[in-house]
CSV table of C-alpha atoms in Angstrom, one decimal:
chain,number,residue,atom,x,y,z
A,1,UNK,CA,-10.3,-13.4,-30.6
A,2,UNK,CA,-8.8,-14.8,-33.6
A,3,UNK,CA,-11.8,-17.1,-33.9
A,4,UNK,CA,-14.1,-13.9,-33.9
A,5,UNK,CA,-12.3,-12.2,-36.9
A,6,UNK,CA,-11.7,-15.0,-38.5
A,7,UNK,CA,-15.3,-16.0,-38.7
A,8,UNK,CA,-17.6,-12.6,-38.1
A,9,UNK,CA,-15.2,-10.0,-39.0
A,10,UNK,CA,-13.0,-10.5,-42.1
A,11,UNK,CA,-12.5,-7.0,-43.3
A,12,UNK,CA,-11.4,-6.3,-39.0
A,13,UNK,CA,-9.1,-9.1,-39.5
A,14,UNK,CA,-7.4,-7.4,-42.6
A,15,UNK,CA,-7.7,-3.9,-40.8
A,16,UNK,CA,-5.8,-5.7,-37.7
A,17,UNK,CA,-3.5,-7.4,-40.0
A,18,UNK,CA,-2.4,-4.9,-41.8
A,19,UNK,CA,-2.1,-2.5,-38.1
A,20,UNK,CA,0.4,-4.7,-37.0
A,21,UNK,CA,2.6,-5.0,-39.9
A,22,UNK,CA,2.5,-1.3,-40.3
A,23,UNK,CA,3.5,-1.1,-36.0
A,24,UNK,CA,5.9,-3.9,-36.8
A,25,UNK,CA,7.7,-1.3,-39.6
A,26,UNK,CA,7.5,1.8,-38.2
A,27,UNK,CA,7.6,1.1,-34.5
A,28,UNK,CA,11.2,1.3,-32.9
A,29,UNK,CA,12.6,2.1,-28.9
A,30,UNK,CA,13.0,5.5,-28.0
A,31,UNK,CA,16.9,6.2,-27.9
A,32,UNK,CA,16.3,7.9,-24.2
A,33,UNK,CA,13.3,6.5,-22.3
A,34,UNK,CA,13.4,3.2,-24.3
A,35,UNK,CA,9.7,2.8,-24.9
A,36,UNK,CA,8.1,2.2,-28.5
A,37,UNK,CA,7.7,5.3,-30.2
A,38,UNK,CA,7.7,6.1,-34.3
A,39,UNK,CA,10.9,8.5,-33.9
A,40,UNK,CA,13.8,8.5,-32.5
A,41,UNK,CA,13.3,10.6,-29.3
A,42,UNK,CA,9.4,10.1,-27.9
A,43,UNK,CA,7.4,12.8,-27.6
A,44,UNK,CA,7.0,12.7,-24.0
A,45,UNK,CA,11.6,12.8,-23.7
A,46,UNK,CA,11.3,15.4,-25.6
A,47,UNK,CA,8.7,17.7,-23.9
A,48,UNK,CA,10.8,20.9,-22.6
A,49,UNK,CA,8.1,20.6,-20.1
A,50,UNK,CA,8.9,17.6,-17.6
A,51,UNK,CA,10.8,17.6,-15.2
A,52,UNK,CA,14.4,16.0,-16.1
A,53,UNK,CA,15.7,16.2,-13.0
A,54,UNK,CA,13.3,12.8,-11.8
A,55,UNK,CA,13.9,9.4,-13.6
A,56,UNK,CA,10.8,6.7,-13.1
A,57,UNK,CA,11.6,3.3,-13.7
A,58,UNK,CA,8.5,0.6,-14.9
A,59,UNK,CA,8.3,-2.3,-16.5
A,60,UNK,CA,6.4,-1.9,-19.1
A,61,UNK,CA,4.7,1.0,-21.2
A,62,UNK,CA,1.2,-0.4,-19.8
A,63,UNK,CA,2.9,0.4,-16.1
A,64,UNK,CA,3.8,4.0,-17.7
A,65,UNK,CA,0.2,4.6,-18.2
A,66,UNK,CA,-0.7,4.1,-15.4
A,67,UNK,CA,1.2,6.2,-13.6
A,68,UNK,CA,0.6,9.0,-16.2
A,69,UNK,CA,-3.1,8.7,-15.1
A,70,UNK,CA,-2.6,9.6,-11.6
A,71,UNK,CA,-1.4,13.2,-13.2
A,72,UNK,CA,0.8,13.1,-9.8
A,73,UNK,CA,4.4,12.8,-11.9
A,74,UNK,CA,6.1,15.0,-14.3
A,75,UNK,CA,9.4,13.5,-14.6
A,76,UNK,CA,10.8,11.1,-17.1
A,77,UNK,CA,10.8,7.7,-17.2
A,78,UNK,CA,12.4,4.7,-18.6
A,79,UNK,CA,11.0,1.2,-20.1
A,80,UNK,CA,13.1,-1.9,-18.7
A,81,UNK,CA,10.4,-3.6,-21.5
A,82,UNK,CA,10.4,-6.9,-19.0
A,83,UNK,CA,12.1,-7.5,-15.7
A,84,UNK,CA,14.8,-10.4,-14.2
A,85,UNK,CA,13.8,-13.8,-15.1
A,86,UNK,CA,15.9,-16.1,-15.0
A,87,UNK,CA,13.6,-19.4,-15.5
A,88,UNK,CA,12.9,-17.6,-19.2
A,89,UNK,CA,16.6,-16.3,-19.5
A,90,UNK,CA,16.0,-12.5,-19.1
A,91,UNK,CA,18.9,-11.3,-17.0
A,92,UNK,CA,20.4,-7.9,-16.5
A,93,UNK,CA,22.3,-8.4,-19.8
A,94,UNK,CA,19.2,-9.3,-21.4
A,95,UNK,CA,17.3,-5.9,-19.7
A,96,UNK,CA,20.4,-4.0,-21.2
A,97,UNK,CA,21.5,-2.4,-17.6
A,98,UNK,CA,24.1,-0.7,-19.7
A,99,UNK,CA,21.4,1.4,-21.8
A,100,UNK,CA,19.6,2.1,-18.4
A,101,UNK,CA,22.9,3.0,-16.4
A,102,UNK,CA,24.3,5.3,-19.5
A,103,UNK,CA,20.7,7.1,-19.2
A,104,UNK,CA,20.5,7.8,-15.3
A,105,UNK,CA,24.5,9.2,-15.4
A,106,UNK,CA,23.3,11.7,-17.9
A,107,UNK,CA,23.8,14.6,-15.4
A,108,UNK,CA,20.9,16.1,-15.0
A,109,UNK,CA,19.4,12.9,-13.1
A,110,UNK,CA,19.1,13.6,-9.7
A,111,UNK,CA,16.6,10.6,-8.7
A,112,UNK,CA,15.5,7.5,-10.0
A,113,UNK,CA,12.3,6.4,-9.2
A,114,UNK,CA,12.1,2.1,-9.0
A,115,UNK,CA,8.5,1.8,-9.8
A,116,UNK,CA,8.9,-1.8,-11.2
A,117,UNK,CA,6.1,-4.2,-9.5
A,118,UNK,CA,5.8,-5.5,-6.0
A,119,UNK,CA,5.9,-9.2,-7.2
A,120,UNK,CA,9.0,-11.3,-6.8
A,121,UNK,CA,10.7,-10.6,-9.9
A,122,UNK,CA,10.0,-6.5,-9.7
A,123,UNK,CA,11.8,-6.4,-6.2
A,124,UNK,CA,14.4,-8.5,-7.8
A,125,UNK,CA,14.9,-6.2,-11.0
A,126,UNK,CA,14.5,-2.9,-8.0
A,127,UNK,CA,17.1,-4.4,-5.9
A,128,UNK,CA,19.9,-5.4,-8.9
A,129,UNK,CA,19.1,-1.8,-10.1
A,130,UNK,CA,19.2,0.2,-7.0
A,131,UNK,CA,22.7,-1.8,-6.3
A,132,UNK,CA,24.2,-0.7,-10.0
A,133,UNK,CA,23.1,3.0,-9.5
A,134,UNK,CA,23.9,2.9,-5.6
A,135,UNK,CA,27.1,2.4,-6.4
A,136,UNK,CA,28.0,5.0,-8.9
A,137,UNK,CA,26.3,7.5,-6.7
A,138,UNK,CA,23.1,8.2,-7.7
A,139,UNK,CA,20.0,8.9,-5.4
A,140,UNK,CA,17.5,5.9,-5.7
A,141,UNK,CA,14.3,5.7,-3.9
A,142,UNK,CA,11.0,3.5,-4.7
A,143,UNK,CA,7.1,3.9,-4.4
A,144,UNK,CA,6.2,3.1,-1.4
A,145,UNK,CA,4.5,-0.3,-0.2
A,146,UNK,CA,1.6,-0.7,2.4
A,147,UNK,CA,-2.4,-0.1,2.6
A,148,UNK,CA,-3.9,1.0,-0.2
A,149,UNK,CA,-6.4,4.5,-0.5
A,150,UNK,CA,-9.2,3.6,0.8
A,151,UNK,CA,-8.6,0.4,2.2
A,152,UNK,CA,-9.7,-1.5,5.7
A,153,UNK,CA,-7.1,-3.5,7.6
A,154,UNK,CA,-9.6,-6.2,7.9
A,155,UNK,CA,-9.3,-6.9,4.6
A,156,UNK,CA,-6.0,-6.7,3.8
A,157,UNK,CA,-3.4,-9.2,3.3
A,158,UNK,CA,-0.8,-9.9,6.8
A,159,UNK,CA,1.7,-9.7,4.7
A,160,UNK,CA,0.6,-5.8,3.4
A,161,UNK,CA,0.2,-4.9,7.0
A,162,UNK,CA,3.8,-6.4,8.1
A,163,UNK,CA,5.0,-4.4,5.7
A,164,UNK,CA,2.9,-1.2,6.7
A,165,UNK,CA,4.0,-1.6,10.0
A,166,UNK,CA,7.9,-2.2,9.7
A,167,UNK,CA,7.6,1.0,7.3
A,168,UNK,CA,5.5,3.4,9.0
A,169,UNK,CA,5.9,7.1,9.1
A,170,UNK,CA,6.4,9.9,11.2
A,171,UNK,CA,3.4,11.8,11.2
B,1,UNK,CA,-28.7,-16.9,10.4
B,2,UNK,CA,-31.6,-16.2,12.8
B,3,UNK,CA,-33.9,-17.4,10.4
B,4,UNK,CA,-31.8,-21.1,10.2
B,5,UNK,CA,-30.9,-21.0,13.9
B,6,UNK,CA,-35.0,-21.0,14.8
B,7,UNK,CA,-36.4,-23.5,12.2
B,8,UNK,CA,-33.5,-25.9,11.7
B,9,UNK,CA,-31.4,-25.9,15.0
B,10,UNK,CA,-33.1,-24.4,17.8
B,11,UNK,CA,-30.8,-25.9,20.7
B,12,UNK,CA,-27.9,-23.5,18.9
B,13,UNK,CA,-30.0,-21.2,19.1
B,14,UNK,CA,-30.6,-21.3,22.3
B,15,UNK,CA,-26.9,-21.7,23.1
B,16,UNK,CA,-26.7,-18.9,21.2
B,17,UNK,CA,-29.0,-16.9,23.4
B,18,UNK,CA,-27.1,-18.3,26.5
B,19,UNK,CA,-23.7,-17.4,25.5
B,20,UNK,CA,-24.3,-13.8,24.2
B,21,UNK,CA,-26.6,-13.0,27.7
B,22,UNK,CA,-23.4,-14.1,29.5
B,23,UNK,CA,-21.4,-12.0,27.4
B,24,UNK,CA,-23.9,-8.9,28.0
B,25,UNK,CA,-22.9,-10.0,31.9
B,26,UNK,CA,-18.9,-10.7,31.7
B,27,UNK,CA,-17.7,-8.8,29.5
B,28,UNK,CA,-16.2,-5.1,29.9
B,29,UNK,CA,-13.8,-3.0,28.6
B,30,UNK,CA,-9.9,-3.6,29.5
B,31,UNK,CA,-9.0,-0.1,31.4
B,32,UNK,CA,-5.8,-0.2,30.1
B,33,UNK,CA,-6.3,-0.8,25.8
B,34,UNK,CA,-10.4,0.1,26.2
B,35,UNK,CA,-11.0,-3.8,24.2
B,36,UNK,CA,-13.4,-6.6,25.6
B,37,UNK,CA,-12.2,-8.6,28.0
B,38,UNK,CA,-13.6,-10.5,31.2
B,39,UNK,CA,-10.9,-9.0,33.7
B,40,UNK,CA,-9.9,-5.3,34.4
B,41,UNK,CA,-6.8,-5.7,32.6
B,42,UNK,CA,-7.0,-7.5,29.6
B,43,UNK,CA,-4.3,-10.9,28.8
B,44,UNK,CA,-2.2,-8.6,26.1
B,45,UNK,CA,-1.8,-5.6,28.6
B,46,UNK,CA,-0.7,-7.7,31.1
B,47,UNK,CA,1.3,-9.3,29.4
B,48,UNK,CA,5.6,-8.5,30.8
B,49,UNK,CA,6.8,-9.4,27.6
B,50,UNK,CA,5.5,-6.9,25.3
B,51,UNK,CA,7.2,-3.8,24.4
B,52,UNK,CA,5.0,-1.2,26.3
B,53,UNK,CA,6.8,1.8,24.9
B,54,UNK,CA,5.0,1.3,21.8
B,55,UNK,CA,1.1,1.6,21.5
B,56,UNK,CA,-1.1,1.1,18.4
B,57,UNK,CA,-4.5,2.6,18.0
B,58,UNK,CA,-6.9,0.5,15.9
B,59,UNK,CA,-10.4,1.2,15.6
B,60,UNK,CA,-12.0,-2.2,16.2
B,61,UNK,CA,-11.3,-5.5,18.1
B,62,UNK,CA,-10.9,-7.0,14.5
B,63,UNK,CA,-8.5,-4.7,14.0
B,64,UNK,CA,-6.4,-5.8,16.4
B,65,UNK,CA,-6.7,-9.1,15.4
B,66,UNK,CA,-5.3,-8.6,11.9
B,67,UNK,CA,-2.2,-6.7,13.3
B,68,UNK,CA,-1.7,-9.6,15.5
B,69,UNK,CA,-1.4,-12.2,13.1
B,70,UNK,CA,1.5,-10.4,11.2
B,71,UNK,CA,3.9,-11.4,14.4
B,72,UNK,CA,5.3,-8.4,13.6
B,73,UNK,CA,4.3,-6.2,16.4
B,74,UNK,CA,5.0,-6.7,20.0
B,75,UNK,CA,4.2,-3.3,21.2
B,76,UNK,CA,0.5,-2.9,23.3
B,77,UNK,CA,-2.7,-1.3,21.8
B,78,UNK,CA,-5.6,0.9,22.1
B,79,UNK,CA,-8.8,-0.1,20.8
B,80,UNK,CA,-11.1,3.1,20.0
B,81,UNK,CA,-14.2,0.9,19.6
B,82,UNK,CA,-15.1,3.2,16.8
B,83,UNK,CA,-14.1,6.2,14.3
B,84,UNK,CA,-14.9,9.6,13.7
B,85,UNK,CA,-18.0,10.0,12.2
B,86,UNK,CA,-19.7,12.7,12.4
B,87,UNK,CA,-23.3,11.4,10.4
B,88,UNK,CA,-23.6,8.9,13.3
B,89,UNK,CA,-23.0,11.5,16.2
B,90,UNK,CA,-19.7,9.8,16.9
B,91,UNK,CA,-17.2,12.7,18.3
B,92,UNK,CA,-13.7,12.8,20.0
B,93,UNK,CA,-15.8,12.6,23.3
B,94,UNK,CA,-17.8,9.4,22.2
B,95,UNK,CA,-14.7,8.3,21.3
B,96,UNK,CA,-13.3,8.9,24.6
B,97,UNK,CA,-10.4,10.9,23.5
B,98,UNK,CA,-9.2,12.0,27.5
B,99,UNK,CA,-8.9,8.0,28.2
B,100,UNK,CA,-6.7,7.4,25.1
B,101,UNK,CA,-4.7,11.1,25.7
B,102,UNK,CA,-3.9,9.6,29.5
B,103,UNK,CA,-3.0,6.1,28.2
B,104,UNK,CA,-0.1,7.5,25.7
B,105,UNK,CA,1.3,10.0,27.9
B,106,UNK,CA,1.9,7.6,31.0
B,107,UNK,CA,5.6,7.9,30.9
B,108,UNK,CA,6.3,4.7,28.9
B,109,UNK,CA,4.8,5.1,26.0
B,110,UNK,CA,7.3,6.4,23.6
B,111,UNK,CA,5.7,6.1,19.7
B,112,UNK,CA,1.8,5.9,19.1
B,113,UNK,CA,1.2,3.8,16.0
B,114,UNK,CA,-1.8,5.3,14.2
B,115,UNK,CA,-3.7,2.4,12.6
B,116,UNK,CA,-6.9,3.4,11.7
B,117,UNK,CA,-8.1,2.2,8.2
B,118,UNK,CA,-7.1,4.2,5.2
B,119,UNK,CA,-10.9,5.3,4.7
B,120,UNK,CA,-12.0,9.0,5.1
B,121,UNK,CA,-13.4,8.3,8.7
B,122,UNK,CA,-10.4,6.2,9.6
B,123,UNK,CA,-8.2,8.9,8.1
B,124,UNK,CA,-9.9,11.7,9.9
B,125,UNK,CA,-9.8,10.1,13.1
B,126,UNK,CA,-5.8,9.7,12.6
B,127,UNK,CA,-5.9,13.6,11.9
B,128,UNK,CA,-7.3,14.2,15.0
B,129,UNK,CA,-5.4,12.0,17.3
B,130,UNK,CA,-2.0,12.6,15.5
B,131,UNK,CA,-3.1,16.6,15.7
B,132,UNK,CA,-4.0,16.0,19.8
B,133,UNK,CA,-1.1,13.7,21.0
B,134,UNK,CA,2.0,16.0,18.5
B,135,UNK,CA,0.4,19.1,21.1
B,136,UNK,CA,1.4,16.8,24.1
B,137,UNK,CA,4.6,16.3,22.5
B,138,UNK,CA,4.3,12.7,22.0
B,139,UNK,CA,6.1,10.5,18.8
B,140,UNK,CA,3.4,9.8,16.2
B,141,UNK,CA,3.7,7.6,13.5
B,142,UNK,CA,0.7,6.3,10.8
B,143,UNK,CA,1.3,3.1,8.9
B,144,UNK,CA,2.4,3.2,4.9
B,145,UNK,CA,-0.3,3.9,2.5
B,146,UNK,CA,1.3,2.6,-0.9
B,147,UNK,CA,1.4,-0.7,-3.4
B,148,UNK,CA,0.4,-3.9,-1.6
B,149,UNK,CA,2.7,-6.7,-1.4
B,150,UNK,CA,2.5,-8.6,-4.6
B,151,UNK,CA,0.8,-6.0,-6.4
B,152,UNK,CA,1.2,-4.8,-9.8
B,153,UNK,CA,0.9,-1.1,-10.7
B,154,UNK,CA,-1.3,-2.4,-14.1
B,155,UNK,CA,-4.0,-3.7,-11.5
B,156,UNK,CA,-3.6,-1.1,-8.6
B,157,UNK,CA,-5.8,1.8,-8.6
B,158,UNK,CA,-4.8,5.5,-9.7
B,159,UNK,CA,-5.3,7.0,-6.3
B,160,UNK,CA,-2.7,4.3,-4.2
B,161,UNK,CA,-0.2,5.1,-7.4
B,162,UNK,CA,-0.4,8.7,-6.5
B,163,UNK,CA,0.5,8.3,-3.1
B,164,UNK,CA,2.6,5.5,-3.7
B,165,UNK,CA,4.5,8.4,-5.5
B,166,UNK,CA,4.3,11.1,-3.0
B,167,UNK,CA,5.5,9.1,-0.3
B,168,UNK,CA,8.3,7.0,-2.4
B,169,UNK,CA,11.2,6.1,0.1
B,170,UNK,CA,15.1,6.0,-0.1
B,171,UNK,CA,16.5,2.7,-1.3
């Protein structure tokens, strides 16, 4: 992208440089959900229509966008801006667990929905958060693991089938 | 495959024709689980090590093979040899629901695990079976739906994320 801009679209390059510089100055983290915003509290957190009793924890703003796309969730979010990753020096302190704990125990939140990825780092992050919140008496849940919608067993990996068997649900 | 065999591997074609003819003569359906077998009762159903209290219902023998690969299930199976498909004239009668109902109410089975695919036909088939078995007081469960193991929200379709939210599990 950089080569293309410098060789073929210098006006675009200048525009991008300006926009990025502006964003660097203006953007900060929402004091409630930790995502990027230009205000102190982002529009989503300030929206009284959303259900403050549900708090969904995601790794990155892109994950938040994916969940919003489903139109199946009307609670609030907390964006970690990362995941546990000891090799990169990201531990509980770097993820600002203190801020999440304060947010989840504000007296309004009744359930924390862990929506970190189902990768090793995401699972470890979910495990750490559920231990911390469980110790403080907060109700914690996790997105279900299993066969994707529309999926056929024949084209599903055996790890997922094993999980779907163990976590089978009464009908 | 047919062109290749006829042009380049006539010995192979003869062998395949013979094997298929033999299979046609010898194979029949296991009286207990309905899968292909050369005996009256297949080796899996005749194995006393397997847990007769669990009965897993799958569409095809290939699905059974996928579940066996996980090594996470030691119950028995029932193979429908198809799925509900009204456009192809496959209804409850063609799927031999009477045989499945008799098998599931043999007094040993305590739980029927529905492992049909998560396609429209598979879901409709699971719904029909759970209605029929529920009316007879049999405990029925379904493989969990959700995000696959190792999956990232950013690369998961919104239908699956919505299901994973609705079917979230307490931690």
